[in-house]
Coordinates of C-alpha atoms and ligand atoms in Angstrom, one line a residue:
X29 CA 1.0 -53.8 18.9
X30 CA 4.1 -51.8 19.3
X31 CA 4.7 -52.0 22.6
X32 CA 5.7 -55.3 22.0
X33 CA 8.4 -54.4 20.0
X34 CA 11.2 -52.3 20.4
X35 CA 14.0 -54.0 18.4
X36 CA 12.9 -54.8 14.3
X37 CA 15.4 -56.1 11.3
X38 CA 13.3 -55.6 7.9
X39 CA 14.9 -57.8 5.0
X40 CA 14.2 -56.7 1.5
X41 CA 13.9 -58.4 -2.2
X42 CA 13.5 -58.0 -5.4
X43 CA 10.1 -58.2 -4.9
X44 CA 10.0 -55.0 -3.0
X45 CA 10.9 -52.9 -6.2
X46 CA 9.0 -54.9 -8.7
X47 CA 6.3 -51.7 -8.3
X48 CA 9.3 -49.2 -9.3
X49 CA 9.6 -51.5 -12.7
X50 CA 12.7 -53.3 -11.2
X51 CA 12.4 -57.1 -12.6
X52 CA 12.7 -59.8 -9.9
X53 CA 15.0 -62.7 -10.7
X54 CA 13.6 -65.7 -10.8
X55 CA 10.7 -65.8 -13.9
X56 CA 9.0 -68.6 -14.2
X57 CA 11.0 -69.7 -17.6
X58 CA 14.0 -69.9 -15.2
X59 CA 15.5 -67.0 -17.3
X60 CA 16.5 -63.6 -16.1
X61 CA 16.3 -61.2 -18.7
X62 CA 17.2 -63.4 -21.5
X63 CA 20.1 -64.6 -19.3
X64 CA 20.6 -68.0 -16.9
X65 CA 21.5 -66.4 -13.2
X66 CA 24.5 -68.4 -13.1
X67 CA 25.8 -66.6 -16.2
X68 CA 26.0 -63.4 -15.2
X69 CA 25.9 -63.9 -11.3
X70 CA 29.0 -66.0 -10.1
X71 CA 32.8 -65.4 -10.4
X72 CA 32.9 -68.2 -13.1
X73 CA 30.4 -66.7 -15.9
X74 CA 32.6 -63.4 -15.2
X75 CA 35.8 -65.1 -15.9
X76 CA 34.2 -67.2 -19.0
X77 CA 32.6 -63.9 -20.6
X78 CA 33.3 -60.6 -18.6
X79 CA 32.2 -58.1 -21.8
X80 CA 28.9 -60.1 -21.4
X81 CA 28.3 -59.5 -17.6
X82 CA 30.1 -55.9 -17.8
X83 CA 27.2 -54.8 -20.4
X84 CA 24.6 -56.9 -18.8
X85 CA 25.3 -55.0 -15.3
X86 CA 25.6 -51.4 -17.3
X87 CA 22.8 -52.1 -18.6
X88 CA 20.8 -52.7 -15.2
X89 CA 23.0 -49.4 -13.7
X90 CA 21.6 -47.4 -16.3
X91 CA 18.2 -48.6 -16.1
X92 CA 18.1 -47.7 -12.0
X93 CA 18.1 -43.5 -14.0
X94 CA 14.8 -44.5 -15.0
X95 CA 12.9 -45.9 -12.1
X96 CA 11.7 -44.2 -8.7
X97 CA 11.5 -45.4 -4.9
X98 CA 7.8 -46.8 -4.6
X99 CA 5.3 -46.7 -1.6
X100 CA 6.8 -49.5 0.3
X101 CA 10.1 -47.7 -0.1
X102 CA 9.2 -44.7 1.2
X103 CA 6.6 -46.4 4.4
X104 CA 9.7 -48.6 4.6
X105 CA 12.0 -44.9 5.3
X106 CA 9.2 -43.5 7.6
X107 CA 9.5 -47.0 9.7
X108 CA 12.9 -46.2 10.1
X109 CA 12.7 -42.1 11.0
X110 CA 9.7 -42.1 13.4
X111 CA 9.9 -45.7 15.2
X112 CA 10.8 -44.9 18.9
X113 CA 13.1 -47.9 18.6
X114 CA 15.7 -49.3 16.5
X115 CA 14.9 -50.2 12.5
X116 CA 18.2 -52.1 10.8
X117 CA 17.3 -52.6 7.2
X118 CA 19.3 -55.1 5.3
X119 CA 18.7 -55.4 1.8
X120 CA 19.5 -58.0 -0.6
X121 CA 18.4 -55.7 -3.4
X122 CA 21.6 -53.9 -5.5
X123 CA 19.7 -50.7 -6.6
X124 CA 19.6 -47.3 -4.9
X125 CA 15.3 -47.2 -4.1
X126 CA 15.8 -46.9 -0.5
X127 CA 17.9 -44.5 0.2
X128 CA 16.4 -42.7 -2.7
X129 CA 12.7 -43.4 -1.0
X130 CA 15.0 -41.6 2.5
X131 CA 16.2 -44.6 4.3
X132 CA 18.7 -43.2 6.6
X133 CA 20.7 -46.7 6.9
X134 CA 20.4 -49.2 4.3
X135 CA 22.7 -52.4 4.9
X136 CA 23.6 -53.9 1.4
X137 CA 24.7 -57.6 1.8
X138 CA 24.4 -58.0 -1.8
X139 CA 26.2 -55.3 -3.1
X140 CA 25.5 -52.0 -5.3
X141 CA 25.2 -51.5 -9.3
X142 CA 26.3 -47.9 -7.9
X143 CA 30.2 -48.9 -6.6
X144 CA 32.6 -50.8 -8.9
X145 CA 35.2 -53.4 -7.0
X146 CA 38.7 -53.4 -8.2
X147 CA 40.1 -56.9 -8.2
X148 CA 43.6 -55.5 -8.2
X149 CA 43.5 -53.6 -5.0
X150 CA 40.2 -54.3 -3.2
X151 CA 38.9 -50.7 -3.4
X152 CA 35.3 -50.7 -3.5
X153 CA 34.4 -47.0 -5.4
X154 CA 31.2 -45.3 -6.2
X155 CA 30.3 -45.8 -10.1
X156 CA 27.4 -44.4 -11.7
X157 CA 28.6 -44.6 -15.5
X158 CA 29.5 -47.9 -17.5
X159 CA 32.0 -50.3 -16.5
X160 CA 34.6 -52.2 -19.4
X161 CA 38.3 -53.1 -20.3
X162 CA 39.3 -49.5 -20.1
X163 CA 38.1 -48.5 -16.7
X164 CA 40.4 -47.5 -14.6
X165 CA 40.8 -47.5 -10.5
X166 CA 40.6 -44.6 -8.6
X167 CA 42.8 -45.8 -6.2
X168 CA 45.3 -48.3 -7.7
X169 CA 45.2 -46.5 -11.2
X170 CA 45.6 -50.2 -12.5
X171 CA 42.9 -50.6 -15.8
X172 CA 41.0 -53.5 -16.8
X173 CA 40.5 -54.6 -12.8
X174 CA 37.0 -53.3 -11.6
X175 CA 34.0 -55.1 -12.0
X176 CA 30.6 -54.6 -10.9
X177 CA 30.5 -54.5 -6.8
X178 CA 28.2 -57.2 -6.4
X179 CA 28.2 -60.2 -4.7
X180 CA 27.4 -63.2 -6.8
X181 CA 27.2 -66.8 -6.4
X182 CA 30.1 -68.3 -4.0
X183 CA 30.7 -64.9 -2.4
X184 CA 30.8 -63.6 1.1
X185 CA 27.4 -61.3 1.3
X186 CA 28.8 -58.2 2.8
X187 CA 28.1 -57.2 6.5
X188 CA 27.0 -60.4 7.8
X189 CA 28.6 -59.4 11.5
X190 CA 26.2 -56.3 11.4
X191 CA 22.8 -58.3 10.4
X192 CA 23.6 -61.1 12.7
X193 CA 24.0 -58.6 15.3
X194 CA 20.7 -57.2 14.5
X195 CA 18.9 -60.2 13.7
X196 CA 20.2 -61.7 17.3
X197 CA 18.8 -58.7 18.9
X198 CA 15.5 -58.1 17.2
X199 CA 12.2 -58.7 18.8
X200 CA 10.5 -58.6 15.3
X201 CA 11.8 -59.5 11.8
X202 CA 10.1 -58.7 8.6
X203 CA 10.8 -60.2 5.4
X204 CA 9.1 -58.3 2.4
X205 CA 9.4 -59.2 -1.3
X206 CA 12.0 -62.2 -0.5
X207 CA 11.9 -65.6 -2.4
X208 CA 13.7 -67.3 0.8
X209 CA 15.7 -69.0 -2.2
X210 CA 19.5 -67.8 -1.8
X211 CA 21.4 -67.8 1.2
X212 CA 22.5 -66.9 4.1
X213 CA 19.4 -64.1 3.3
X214 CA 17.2 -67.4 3.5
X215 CA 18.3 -68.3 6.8
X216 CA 17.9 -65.4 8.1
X217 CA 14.1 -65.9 9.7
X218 CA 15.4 -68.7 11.5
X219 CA 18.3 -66.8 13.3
X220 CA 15.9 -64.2 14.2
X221 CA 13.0 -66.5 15.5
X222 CA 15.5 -68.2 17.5
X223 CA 16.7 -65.2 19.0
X224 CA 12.7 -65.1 20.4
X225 CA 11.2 -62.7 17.0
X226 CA 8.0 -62.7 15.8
X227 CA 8.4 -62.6 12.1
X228 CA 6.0 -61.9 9.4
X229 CA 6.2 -62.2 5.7
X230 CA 4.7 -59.8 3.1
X231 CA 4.7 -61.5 -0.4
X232 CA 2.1 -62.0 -3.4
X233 CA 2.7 -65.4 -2.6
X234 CA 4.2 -68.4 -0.1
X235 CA 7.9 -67.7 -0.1
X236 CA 10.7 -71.6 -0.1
X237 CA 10.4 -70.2 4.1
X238 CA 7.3 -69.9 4.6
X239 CA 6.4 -72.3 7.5
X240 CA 9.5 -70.1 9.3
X241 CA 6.9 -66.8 9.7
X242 CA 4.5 -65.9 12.6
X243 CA 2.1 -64.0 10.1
X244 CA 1.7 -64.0 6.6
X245 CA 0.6 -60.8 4.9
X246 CA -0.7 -61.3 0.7
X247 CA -0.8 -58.4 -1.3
X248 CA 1.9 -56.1 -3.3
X249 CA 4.6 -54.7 -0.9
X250 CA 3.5 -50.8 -2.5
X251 CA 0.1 -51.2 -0.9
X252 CA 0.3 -53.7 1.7
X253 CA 3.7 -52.4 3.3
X254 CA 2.0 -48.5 4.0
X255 CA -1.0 -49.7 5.4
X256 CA 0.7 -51.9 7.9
X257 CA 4.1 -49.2 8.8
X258 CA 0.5 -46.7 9.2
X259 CA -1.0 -49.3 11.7
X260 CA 2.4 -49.9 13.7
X261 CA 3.0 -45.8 14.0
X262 CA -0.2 -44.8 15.1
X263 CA -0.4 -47.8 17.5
X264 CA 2.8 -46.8 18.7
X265 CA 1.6 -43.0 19.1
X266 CA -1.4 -44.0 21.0
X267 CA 1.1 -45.8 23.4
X268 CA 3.3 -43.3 24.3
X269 CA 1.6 -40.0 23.6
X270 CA 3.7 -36.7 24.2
X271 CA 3.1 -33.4 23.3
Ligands
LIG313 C1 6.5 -59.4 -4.5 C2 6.1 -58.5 -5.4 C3 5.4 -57.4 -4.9 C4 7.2 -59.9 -6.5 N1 5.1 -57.3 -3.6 N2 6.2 -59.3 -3.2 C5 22.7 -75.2 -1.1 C6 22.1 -74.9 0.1 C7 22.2 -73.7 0.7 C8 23.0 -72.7 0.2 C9 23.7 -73.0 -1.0 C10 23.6 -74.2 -1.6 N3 24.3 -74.2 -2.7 C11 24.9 -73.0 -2.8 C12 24.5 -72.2 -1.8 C13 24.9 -70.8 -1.5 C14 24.3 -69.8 -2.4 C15 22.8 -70.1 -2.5 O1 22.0 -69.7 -1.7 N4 22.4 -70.8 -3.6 C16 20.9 -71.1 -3.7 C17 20.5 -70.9 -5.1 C18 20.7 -72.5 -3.2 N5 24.6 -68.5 -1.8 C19 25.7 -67.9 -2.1 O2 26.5 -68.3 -2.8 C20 25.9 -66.6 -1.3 N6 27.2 -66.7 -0.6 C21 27.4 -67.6 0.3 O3 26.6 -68.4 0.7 O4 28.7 -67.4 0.9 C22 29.0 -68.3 1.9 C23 28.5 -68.0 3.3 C24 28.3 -68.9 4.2 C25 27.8 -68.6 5.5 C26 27.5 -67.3 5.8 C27 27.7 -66.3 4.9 C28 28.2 -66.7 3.6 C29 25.9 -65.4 -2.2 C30 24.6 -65.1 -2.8 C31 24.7 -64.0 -3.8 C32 23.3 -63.8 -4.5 N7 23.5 -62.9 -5.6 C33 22.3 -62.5 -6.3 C34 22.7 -61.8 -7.7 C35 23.4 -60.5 -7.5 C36 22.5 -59.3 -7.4 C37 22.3 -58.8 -8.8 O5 23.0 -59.0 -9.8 O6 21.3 -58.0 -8.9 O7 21.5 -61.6 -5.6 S1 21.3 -63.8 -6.8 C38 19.7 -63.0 -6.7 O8 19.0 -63.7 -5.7 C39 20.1 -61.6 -6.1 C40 19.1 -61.5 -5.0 O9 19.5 -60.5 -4.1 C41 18.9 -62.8 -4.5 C42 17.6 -63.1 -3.8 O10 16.5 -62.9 -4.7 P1 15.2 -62.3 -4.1 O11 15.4 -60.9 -3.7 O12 14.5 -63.1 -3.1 O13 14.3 -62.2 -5.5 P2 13.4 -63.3 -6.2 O14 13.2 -62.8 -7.6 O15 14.0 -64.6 -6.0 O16 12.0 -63.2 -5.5 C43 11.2 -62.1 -5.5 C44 10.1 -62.3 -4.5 O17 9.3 -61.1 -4.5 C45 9.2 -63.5 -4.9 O18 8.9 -64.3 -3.8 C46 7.9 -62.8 -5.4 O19 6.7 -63.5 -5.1 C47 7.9 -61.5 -4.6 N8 7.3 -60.4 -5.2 N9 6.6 -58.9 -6.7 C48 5.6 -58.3 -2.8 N10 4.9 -56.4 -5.7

């Protein structure tokens, strides 16, 4: 099968740390953890209640101490180290699980709970403790400016010149643990099948983008996600043996 390809963009979601104990967003009661999306992910529920969404992201930033990288994570890395070709992973995902699991690259359009964004000056900082009135930037020294580095509702996702690069170039796309719900992550199938990609999904179920994939592949992305990077790099090894 490899031969085929020599050019793949994987897309990750929530759904691809769900195994680590990360919850995915959208719950069937339309909550997230206690909390309506919209409050605590767009510039408006910031500016209505920003001690709310400061604890609410400390919180989640403290939570990321207890969790670890999970097998699709690390297959995910391995993809990415020993593929004779070029791996771009974008994720939409704000925790650290892949480059913990040792992804080399790891494009985060969505942002990090590890960086904090200072409205005052722009700088974007690492930030691995909690975030409030008194914080103060490195940079501009201002306090009260930095919020969580995250891109919420309304925002421009981050690096979208480097994954529509990719996804222009790539000769297979892989979406794993993706709702296809929020956008331009959604879209991104389409941009890629265009550009002549055969794409499979890996969910536990149909994705809102579905009908956009090649292949389909049910299961959880910890045991479904290993067994198919396996396939692809032995494939690929019986291809182009060397010594
Ligand atoms: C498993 C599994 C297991 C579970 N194994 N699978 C109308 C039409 C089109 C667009 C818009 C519209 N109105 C507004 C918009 C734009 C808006 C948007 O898309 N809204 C939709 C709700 C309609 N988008 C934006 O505002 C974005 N900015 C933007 O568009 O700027 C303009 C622009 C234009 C053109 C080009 C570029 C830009 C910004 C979006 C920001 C999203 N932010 C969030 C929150 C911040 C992160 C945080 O706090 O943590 O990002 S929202 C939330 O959703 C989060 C996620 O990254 C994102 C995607 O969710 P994801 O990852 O898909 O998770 P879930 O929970 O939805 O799904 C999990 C999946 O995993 C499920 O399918 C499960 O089945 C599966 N799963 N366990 C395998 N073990």
């Amino acid at each position: 099968m490899s031969a085929r390809f020599s050019r793949i963009v994987i897309l990750t979601g929530a759904g691809v740390s769900a195994e680590s104990g990360v919850p995915t967003f959208r719950a069937s009661d339309g909550l997230w953890e206690n909390h309506r999306i919209e409050d605590v992910a767009s510039p408006e529920g910031f500016a209505r209640d920003p001690a709310l969404v400061q604890h609410f992201y400390n919180l989640r930033r403290a939570a990321l101490k207890t969790v670890q990288p999970n097998p699709a994570h690390l297959a995910i890395a391995r993809l990415q180290r020993e593929f004779d070709g070029e791996v771009t992973l974008i994720t939409q995902n704000v925790d650290d699980l892949h480059e913990r699991g040792g992804s080399p690259e790891v494009l985060h359009m969505h942002g990090e709970l590890l960086s904090a964004l200072c409205l005052q000056c722009g700088q974007r900082s690492s930030w691995d403790g909690g975030l409030g009135a008194d914080s103060i930037c490195r940079k501009c020294r201002h306090d009260g400016t930095l919020r969580p580095d995250i891109v919420w509702f309304g925002e421009m996702p981050y690096l979208q010149d480097e994954c529509l690069e990719a996804l222009h170039r790539a000769d297979l796309f892989l979406a794993i643990g993706t709702s296809g719900r929020v956008y331009p992550a959604a879209g991104f199938v389409a941009i890629a099948k265009r550009a002549g990609a055969h794409a499979i999904e890996f969910n536990l179920e149909p994705s809102d983008v579905s009908r956009d994939f090649d292949e389909h592949i049910s299961g959880p992305a910890g045991v479904e996600v290993p067994k198919w990077v396996d396939g692809l790099l032995k494939d690929s090894n019986r291809q182009d043996p060397r010594p």
